[in-house]
mmCIF file of C-alpha atoms in Angstrom:
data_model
loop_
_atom_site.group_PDB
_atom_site.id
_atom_site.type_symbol
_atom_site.label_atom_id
_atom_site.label_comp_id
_atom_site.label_asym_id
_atom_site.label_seq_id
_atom_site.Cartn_x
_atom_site.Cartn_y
_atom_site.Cartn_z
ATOM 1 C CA UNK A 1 69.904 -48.249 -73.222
ATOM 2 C CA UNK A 2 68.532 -50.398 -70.742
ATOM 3 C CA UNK A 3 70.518 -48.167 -67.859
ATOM 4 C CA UNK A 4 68.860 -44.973 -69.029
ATOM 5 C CA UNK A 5 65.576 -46.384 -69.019
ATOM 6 C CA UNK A 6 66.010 -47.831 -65.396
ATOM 7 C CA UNK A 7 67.482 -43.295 -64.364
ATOM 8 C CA UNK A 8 64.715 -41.634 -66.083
ATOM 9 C CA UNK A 9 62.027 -44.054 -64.183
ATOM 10 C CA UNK A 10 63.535 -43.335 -60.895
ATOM 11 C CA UNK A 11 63.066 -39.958 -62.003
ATOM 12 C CA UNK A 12 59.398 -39.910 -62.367
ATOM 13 C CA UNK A 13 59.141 -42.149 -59.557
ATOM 14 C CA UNK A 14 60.666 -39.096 -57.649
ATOM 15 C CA UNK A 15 59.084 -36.193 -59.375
ATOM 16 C CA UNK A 16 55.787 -38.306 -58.498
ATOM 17 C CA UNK A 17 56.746 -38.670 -54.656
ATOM 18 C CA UNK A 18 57.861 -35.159 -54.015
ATOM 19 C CA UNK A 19 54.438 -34.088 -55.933
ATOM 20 C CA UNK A 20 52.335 -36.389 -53.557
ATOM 21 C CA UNK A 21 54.644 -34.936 -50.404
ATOM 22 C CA UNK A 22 53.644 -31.733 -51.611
ATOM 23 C CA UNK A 23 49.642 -32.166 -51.792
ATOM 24 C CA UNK A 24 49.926 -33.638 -48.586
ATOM 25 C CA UNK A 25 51.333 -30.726 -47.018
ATOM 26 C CA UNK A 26 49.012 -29.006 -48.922
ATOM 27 C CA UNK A 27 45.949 -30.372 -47.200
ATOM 28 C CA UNK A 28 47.539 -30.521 -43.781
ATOM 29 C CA UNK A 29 47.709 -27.006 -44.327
ATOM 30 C CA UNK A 30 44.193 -26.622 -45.321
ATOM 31 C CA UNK A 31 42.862 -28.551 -42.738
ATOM 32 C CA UNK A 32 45.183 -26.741 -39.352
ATOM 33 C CA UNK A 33 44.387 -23.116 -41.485
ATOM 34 C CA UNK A 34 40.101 -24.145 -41.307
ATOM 35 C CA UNK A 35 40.936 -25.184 -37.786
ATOM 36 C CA UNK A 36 42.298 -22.018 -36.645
ATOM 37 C CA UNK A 37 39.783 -20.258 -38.466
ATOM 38 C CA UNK A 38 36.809 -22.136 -37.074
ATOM 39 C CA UNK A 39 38.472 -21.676 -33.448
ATOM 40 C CA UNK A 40 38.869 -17.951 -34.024
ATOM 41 C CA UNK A 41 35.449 -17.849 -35.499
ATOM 42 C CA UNK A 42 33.734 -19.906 -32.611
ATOM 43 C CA UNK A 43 35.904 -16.833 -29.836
ATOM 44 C CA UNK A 44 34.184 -14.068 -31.625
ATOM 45 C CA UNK A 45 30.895 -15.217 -31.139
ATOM 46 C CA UNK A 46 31.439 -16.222 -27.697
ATOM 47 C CA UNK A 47 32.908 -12.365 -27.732
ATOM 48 C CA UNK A 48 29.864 -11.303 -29.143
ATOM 49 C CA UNK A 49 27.667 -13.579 -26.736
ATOM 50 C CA UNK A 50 28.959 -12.136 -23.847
ATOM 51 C CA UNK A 51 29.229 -8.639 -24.314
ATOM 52 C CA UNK A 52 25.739 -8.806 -25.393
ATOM 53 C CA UNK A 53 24.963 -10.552 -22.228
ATOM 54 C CA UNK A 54 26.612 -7.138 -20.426
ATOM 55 C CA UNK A 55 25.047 -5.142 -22.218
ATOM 56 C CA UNK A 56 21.304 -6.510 -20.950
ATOM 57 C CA UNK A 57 22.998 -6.785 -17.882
ATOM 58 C CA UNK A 58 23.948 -3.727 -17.781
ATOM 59 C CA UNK A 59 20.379 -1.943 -19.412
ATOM 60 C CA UNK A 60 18.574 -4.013 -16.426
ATOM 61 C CA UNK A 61 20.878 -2.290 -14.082
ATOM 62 C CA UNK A 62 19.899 1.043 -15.855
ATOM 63 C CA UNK A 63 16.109 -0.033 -15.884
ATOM 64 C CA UNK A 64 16.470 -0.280 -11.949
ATOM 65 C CA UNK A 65 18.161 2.857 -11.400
ATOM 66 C CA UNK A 66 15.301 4.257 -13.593
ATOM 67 C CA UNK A 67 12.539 2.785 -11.346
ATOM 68 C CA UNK A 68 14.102 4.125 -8.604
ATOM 69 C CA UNK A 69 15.164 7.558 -9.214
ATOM 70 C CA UNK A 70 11.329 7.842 -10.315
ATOM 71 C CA UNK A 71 10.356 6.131 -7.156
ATOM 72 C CA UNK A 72 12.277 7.934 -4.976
ATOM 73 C CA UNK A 73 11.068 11.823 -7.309
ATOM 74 C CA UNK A 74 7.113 10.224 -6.893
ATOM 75 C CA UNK A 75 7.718 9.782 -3.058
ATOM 76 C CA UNK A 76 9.508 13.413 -3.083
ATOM 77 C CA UNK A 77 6.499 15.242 -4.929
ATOM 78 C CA UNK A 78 3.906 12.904 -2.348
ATOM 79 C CA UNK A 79 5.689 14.660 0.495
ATOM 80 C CA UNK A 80 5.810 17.727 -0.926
ATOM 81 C CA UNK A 81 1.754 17.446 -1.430
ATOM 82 C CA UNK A 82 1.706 16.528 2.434
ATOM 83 C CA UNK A 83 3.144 19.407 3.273
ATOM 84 C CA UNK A 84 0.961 21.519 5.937
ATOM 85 C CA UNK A 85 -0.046 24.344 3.835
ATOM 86 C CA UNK A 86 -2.020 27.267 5.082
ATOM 87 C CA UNK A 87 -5.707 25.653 3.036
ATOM 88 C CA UNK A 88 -4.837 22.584 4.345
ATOM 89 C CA UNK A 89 -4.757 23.457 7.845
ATOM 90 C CA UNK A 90 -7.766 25.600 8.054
ATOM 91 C CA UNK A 91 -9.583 22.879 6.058
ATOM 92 C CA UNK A 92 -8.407 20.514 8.119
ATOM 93 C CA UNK A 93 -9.723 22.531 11.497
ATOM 94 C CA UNK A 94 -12.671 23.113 9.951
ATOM 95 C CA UNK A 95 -13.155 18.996 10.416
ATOM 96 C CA UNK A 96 -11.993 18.820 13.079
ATOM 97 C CA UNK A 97 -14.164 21.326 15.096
ATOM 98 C CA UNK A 98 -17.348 19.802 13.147
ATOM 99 C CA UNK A 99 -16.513 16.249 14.736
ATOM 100 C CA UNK A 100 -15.747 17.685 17.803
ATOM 101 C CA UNK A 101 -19.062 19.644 17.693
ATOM 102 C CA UNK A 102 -20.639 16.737 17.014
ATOM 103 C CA UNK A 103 -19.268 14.709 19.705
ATOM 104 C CA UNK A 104 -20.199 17.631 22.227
ATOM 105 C CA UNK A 105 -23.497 18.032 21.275
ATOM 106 C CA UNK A 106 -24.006 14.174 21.450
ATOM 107 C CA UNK A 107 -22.589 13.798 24.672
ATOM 108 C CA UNK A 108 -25.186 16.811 26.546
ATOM 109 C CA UNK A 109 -28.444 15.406 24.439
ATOM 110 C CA UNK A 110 -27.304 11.255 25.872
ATOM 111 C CA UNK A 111 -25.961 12.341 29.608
ATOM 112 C CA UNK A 112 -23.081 9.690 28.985
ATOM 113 C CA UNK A 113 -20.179 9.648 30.695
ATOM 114 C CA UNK A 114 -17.830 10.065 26.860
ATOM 115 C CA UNK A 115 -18.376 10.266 23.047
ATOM 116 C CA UNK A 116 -15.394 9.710 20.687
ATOM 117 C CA UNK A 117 -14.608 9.208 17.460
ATOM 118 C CA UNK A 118 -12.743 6.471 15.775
ATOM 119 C CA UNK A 119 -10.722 6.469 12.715
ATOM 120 C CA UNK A 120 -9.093 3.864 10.352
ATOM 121 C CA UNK A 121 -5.495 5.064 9.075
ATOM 122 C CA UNK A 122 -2.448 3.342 7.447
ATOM 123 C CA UNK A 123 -0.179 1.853 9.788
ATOM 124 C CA UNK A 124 3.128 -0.077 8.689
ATOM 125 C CA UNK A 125 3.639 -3.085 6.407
ATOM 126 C CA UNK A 126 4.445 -6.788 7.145
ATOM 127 C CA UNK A 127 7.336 -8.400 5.704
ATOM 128 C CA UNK A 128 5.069 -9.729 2.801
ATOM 129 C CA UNK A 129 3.993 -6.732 2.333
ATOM 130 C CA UNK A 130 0.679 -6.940 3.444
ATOM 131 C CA UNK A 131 -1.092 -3.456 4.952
ATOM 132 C CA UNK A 132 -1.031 -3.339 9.065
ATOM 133 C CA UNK A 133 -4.392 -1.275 9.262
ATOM 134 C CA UNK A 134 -4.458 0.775 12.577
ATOM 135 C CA UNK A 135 -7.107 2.691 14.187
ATOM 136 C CA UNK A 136 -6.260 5.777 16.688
ATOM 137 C CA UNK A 137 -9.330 8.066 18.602
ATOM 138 C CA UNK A 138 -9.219 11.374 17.060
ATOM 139 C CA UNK A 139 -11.448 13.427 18.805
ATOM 140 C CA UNK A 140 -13.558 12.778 22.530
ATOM 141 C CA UNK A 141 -15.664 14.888 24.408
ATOM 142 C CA UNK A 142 -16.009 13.598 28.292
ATOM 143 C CA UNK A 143 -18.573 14.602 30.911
ATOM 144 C CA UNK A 144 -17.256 16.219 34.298
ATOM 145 C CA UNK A 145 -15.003 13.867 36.240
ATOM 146 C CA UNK A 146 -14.386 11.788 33.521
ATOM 147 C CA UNK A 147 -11.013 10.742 32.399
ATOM 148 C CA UNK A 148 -10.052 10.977 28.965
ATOM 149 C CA UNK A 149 -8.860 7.448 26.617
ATOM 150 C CA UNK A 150 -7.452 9.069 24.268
ATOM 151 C CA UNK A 151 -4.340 8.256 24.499
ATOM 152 C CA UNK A 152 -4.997 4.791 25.662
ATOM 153 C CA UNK A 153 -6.282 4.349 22.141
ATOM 154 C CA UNK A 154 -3.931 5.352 19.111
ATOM 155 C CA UNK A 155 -1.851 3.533 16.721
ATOM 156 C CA UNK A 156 -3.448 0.443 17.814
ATOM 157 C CA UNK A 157 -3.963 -2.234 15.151
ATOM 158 C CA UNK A 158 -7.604 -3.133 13.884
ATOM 159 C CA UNK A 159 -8.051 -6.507 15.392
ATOM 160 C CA UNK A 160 -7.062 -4.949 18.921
ATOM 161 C CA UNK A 161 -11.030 -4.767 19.176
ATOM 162 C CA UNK A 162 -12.065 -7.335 16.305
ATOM 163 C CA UNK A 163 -15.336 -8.325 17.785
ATOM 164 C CA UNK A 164 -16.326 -4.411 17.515
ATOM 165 C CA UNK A 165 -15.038 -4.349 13.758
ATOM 166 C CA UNK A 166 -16.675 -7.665 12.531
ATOM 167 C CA UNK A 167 -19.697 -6.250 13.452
ATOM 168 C CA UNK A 168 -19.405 -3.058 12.378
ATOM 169 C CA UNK A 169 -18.679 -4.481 8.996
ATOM 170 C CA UNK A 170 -22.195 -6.711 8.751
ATOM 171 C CA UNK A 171 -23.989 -4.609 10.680
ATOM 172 C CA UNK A 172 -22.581 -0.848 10.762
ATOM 173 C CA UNK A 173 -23.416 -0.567 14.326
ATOM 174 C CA UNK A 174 -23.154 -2.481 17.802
ATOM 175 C CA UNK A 175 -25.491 -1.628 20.442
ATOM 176 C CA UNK A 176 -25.001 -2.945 24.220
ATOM 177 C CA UNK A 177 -27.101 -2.583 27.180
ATOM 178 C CA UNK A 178 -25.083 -4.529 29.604
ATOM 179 C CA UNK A 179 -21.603 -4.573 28.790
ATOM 180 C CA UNK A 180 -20.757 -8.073 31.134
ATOM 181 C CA UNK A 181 -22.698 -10.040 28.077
ATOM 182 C CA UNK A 182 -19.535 -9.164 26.526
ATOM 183 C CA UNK A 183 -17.472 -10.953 29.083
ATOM 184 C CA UNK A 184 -18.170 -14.118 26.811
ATOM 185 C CA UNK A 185 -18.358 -13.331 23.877
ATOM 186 C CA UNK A 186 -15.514 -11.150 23.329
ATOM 187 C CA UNK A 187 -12.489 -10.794 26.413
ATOM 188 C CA UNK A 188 -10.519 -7.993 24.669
ATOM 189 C CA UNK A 189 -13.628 -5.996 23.813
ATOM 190 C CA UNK A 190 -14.748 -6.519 27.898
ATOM 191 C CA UNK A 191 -11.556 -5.574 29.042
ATOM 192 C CA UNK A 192 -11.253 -2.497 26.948
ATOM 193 C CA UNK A 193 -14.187 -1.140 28.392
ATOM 194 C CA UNK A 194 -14.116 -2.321 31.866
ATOM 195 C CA UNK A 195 -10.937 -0.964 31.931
ATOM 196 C CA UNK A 196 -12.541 2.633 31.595
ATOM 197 C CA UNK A 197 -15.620 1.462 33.564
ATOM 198 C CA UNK A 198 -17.869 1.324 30.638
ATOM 199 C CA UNK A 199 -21.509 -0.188 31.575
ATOM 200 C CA UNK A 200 -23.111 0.097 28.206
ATOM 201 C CA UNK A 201 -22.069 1.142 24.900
ATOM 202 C CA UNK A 202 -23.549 2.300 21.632
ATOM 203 C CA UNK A 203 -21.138 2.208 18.296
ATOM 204 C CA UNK A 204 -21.749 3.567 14.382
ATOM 205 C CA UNK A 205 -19.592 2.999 11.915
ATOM 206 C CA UNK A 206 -18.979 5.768 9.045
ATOM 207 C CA UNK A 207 -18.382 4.313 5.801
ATOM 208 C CA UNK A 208 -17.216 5.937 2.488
ATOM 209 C CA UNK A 209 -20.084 6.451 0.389
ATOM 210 C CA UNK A 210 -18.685 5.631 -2.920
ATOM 211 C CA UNK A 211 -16.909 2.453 -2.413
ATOM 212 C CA UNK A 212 -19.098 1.408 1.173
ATOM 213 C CA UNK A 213 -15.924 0.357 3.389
ATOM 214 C CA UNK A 214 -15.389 1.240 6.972
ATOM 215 C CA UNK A 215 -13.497 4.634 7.922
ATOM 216 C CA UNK A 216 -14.031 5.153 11.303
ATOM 217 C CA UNK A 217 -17.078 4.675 14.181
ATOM 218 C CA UNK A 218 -18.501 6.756 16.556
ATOM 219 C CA UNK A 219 -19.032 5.961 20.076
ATOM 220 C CA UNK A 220 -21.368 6.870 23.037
ATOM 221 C CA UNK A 221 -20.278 5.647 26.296
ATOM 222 C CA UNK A 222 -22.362 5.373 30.028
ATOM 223 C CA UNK A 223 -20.899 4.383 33.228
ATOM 224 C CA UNK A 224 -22.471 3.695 36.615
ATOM 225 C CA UNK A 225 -21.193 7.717 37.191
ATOM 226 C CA UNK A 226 -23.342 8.370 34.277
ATOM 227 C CA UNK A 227 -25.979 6.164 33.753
ATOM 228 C CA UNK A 228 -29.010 6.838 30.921
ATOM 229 C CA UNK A 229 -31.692 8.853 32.234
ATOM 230 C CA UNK A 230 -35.193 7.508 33.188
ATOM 231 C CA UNK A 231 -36.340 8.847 29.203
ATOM 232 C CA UNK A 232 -33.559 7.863 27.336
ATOM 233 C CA UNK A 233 -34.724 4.708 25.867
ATOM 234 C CA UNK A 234 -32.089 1.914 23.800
ATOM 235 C CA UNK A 235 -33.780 2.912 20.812
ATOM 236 C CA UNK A 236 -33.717 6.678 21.505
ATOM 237 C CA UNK A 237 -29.736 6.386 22.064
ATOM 238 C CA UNK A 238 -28.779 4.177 18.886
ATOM 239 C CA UNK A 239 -31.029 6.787 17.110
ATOM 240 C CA UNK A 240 -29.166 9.369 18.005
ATOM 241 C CA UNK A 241 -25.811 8.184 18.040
ATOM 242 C CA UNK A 242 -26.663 7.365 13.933
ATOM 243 C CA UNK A 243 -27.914 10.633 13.063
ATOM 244 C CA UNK A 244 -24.290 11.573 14.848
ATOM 245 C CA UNK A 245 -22.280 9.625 12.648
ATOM 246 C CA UNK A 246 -24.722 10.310 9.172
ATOM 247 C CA UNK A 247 -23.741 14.165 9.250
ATOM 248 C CA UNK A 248 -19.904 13.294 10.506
ATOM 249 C CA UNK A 249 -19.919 11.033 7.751
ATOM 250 C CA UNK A 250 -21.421 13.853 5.318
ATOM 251 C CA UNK A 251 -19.183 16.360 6.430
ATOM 252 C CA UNK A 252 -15.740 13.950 6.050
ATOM 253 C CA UNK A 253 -17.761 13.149 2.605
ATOM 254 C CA UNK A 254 -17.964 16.623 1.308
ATOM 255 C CA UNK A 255 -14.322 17.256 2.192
ATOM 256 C CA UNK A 256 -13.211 14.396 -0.237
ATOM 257 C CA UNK A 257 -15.482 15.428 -3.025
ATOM 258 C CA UNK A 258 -13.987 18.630 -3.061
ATOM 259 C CA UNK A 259 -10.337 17.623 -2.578
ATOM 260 C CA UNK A 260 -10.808 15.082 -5.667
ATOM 261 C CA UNK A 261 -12.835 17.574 -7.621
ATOM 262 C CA UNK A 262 -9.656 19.881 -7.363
ATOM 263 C CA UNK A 263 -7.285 17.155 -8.468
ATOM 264 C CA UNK A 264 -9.610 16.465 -11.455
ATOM 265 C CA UNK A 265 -9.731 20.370 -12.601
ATOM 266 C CA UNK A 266 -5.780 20.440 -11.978
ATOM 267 C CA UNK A 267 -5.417 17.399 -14.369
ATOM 268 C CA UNK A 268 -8.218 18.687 -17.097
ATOM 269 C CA UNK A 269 -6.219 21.968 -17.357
ATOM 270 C CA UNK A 270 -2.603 20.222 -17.353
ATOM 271 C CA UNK A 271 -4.247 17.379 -20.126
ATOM 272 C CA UNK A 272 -5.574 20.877 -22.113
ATOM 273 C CA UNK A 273 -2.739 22.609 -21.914
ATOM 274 C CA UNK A 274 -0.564 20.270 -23.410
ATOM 275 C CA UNK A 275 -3.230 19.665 -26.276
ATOM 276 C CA UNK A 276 -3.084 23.047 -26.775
ATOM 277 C CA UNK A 277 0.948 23.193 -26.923
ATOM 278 C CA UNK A 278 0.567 20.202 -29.235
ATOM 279 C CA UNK A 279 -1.147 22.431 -31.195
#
């Protein structure tokens, strides 16, 4: 009795240990099966992270291309605007022949040895990208047996004569009598015009007359060749270099008007046209 007692408690005893084996495996499977799946988890969301990092990669990318195709069509369409069309040229001639006019009728009325005309125009761009402002003689008239500086003065940069532009800019015009008293002031402004034996000097500037900055500045030269004559006074010769560059200035004035008054009607009929397709 006693032996079949001691068989059916090594029984249990065993029943009990496989049944403990077995929930042991149990959770050991548990646990490695929430391991795996919190390792897969964990490379789907790195998945995720990184193809969403190419595809903002890859929109940036498409954002540039963007910018530039539109960059590149914008610089396209400016050129195409450029382009030396029939209006264009006769307008532009038109200008021209008024300065030169001008300049003509300046240099008989002041017996100086030259006249000219200076302009302001873009130049190139420094590596910070600031703007290289250049200035360039567009038109001259010279009196007989007097050489021509025109090409001794284009594409040069502002600051080559920076005493000239400083005052120009507080004072809109310069006015010399001796040119020497530049000698110390100013050494590139003296050499300039000794160079071209300038002896005294009379400078405008023309402004724009809507936002009041420089464009350009007009110029009456004498030389001992062509000195002023016994009448023509300092304040006579400012005078009429002034009145000179008031109608230049309203002629390159009424050219601009127009050419933004036409850009205005284009874009009032292009805004009312599409109103009226809207419609």
């Amino acid at each position: 009795m006693l032996f079949r007692s001691s068989i059916a408690t090594t029984e249990w005893v065993k029943y009990g240990v496989e049944g403990a084996i077995f929930l042991i495996a149990i959770a050991i499977l548990s646990v490695f099966t929430y391991r795996i799946k919190k390792q897969v988890d964990e490379n789907i969301k790195r998945s995720d992270a990184q193809e969403a990092r190419v595809t903002e990669r890859q929109r940036a990318v498409d954002e540039q291309l963007q910018q530039i195709i539109a960059l590149v069509s914008h610089i396209q369409d400016e050129r195409n605007d450029r382009s030396h069309k029939a209006k264009e040229e006769e307008k532009s001639r038109k200008i021209d022949n008024y300065i030169v006019d001008q300049l003509q009728g300046l240099l008989v009325e002041l017996h100086c040895a030259r006249t000219y005309y200076v302009c302001y125009h873009n130049g190139s761009w420094s590596n910070n990208g600031m703007s290289l402002q250049k200035m360039s003689i567009s038109a001259e008239r010279t009196n007989l047996a007097v050489t021509s500086i025109t090409k001794e003065l284009q594409q040069m940069p502002r600051s080559f004569l920076m005493y000239f532009d400083k005052q120009l800019v507080e004072n809109n015009r310069i006015f010399c009598s001796d040119v020497t008293d530049l000698e110390q002031k100013d050494t590139m402004s003296y050499n300039w015009l000794h160079s071209h034996q300038c002896t005294k000097i009379a400078i405008v500037g023309i402004r724009d007359e809507y936002h009041k900055y420089l464009i350009g500045f007009v110029v009456a030269e004498y030389s001992e060749q062509y000195p002023p004559l016994a009448d023509m006074s300092d304040k006579k010769i400012e005078l009429q270099v002034s009145k000179a560059a008031e109608r230049m200035s309203g002629a390159l004035q009424v050219v601009k008007r127009k050419e933004e008054n036409q850009e205005n009607t284009v874009e009032l009929v292009t805004i009312q046209g599409g109103e009226a397709n809207d419609k």
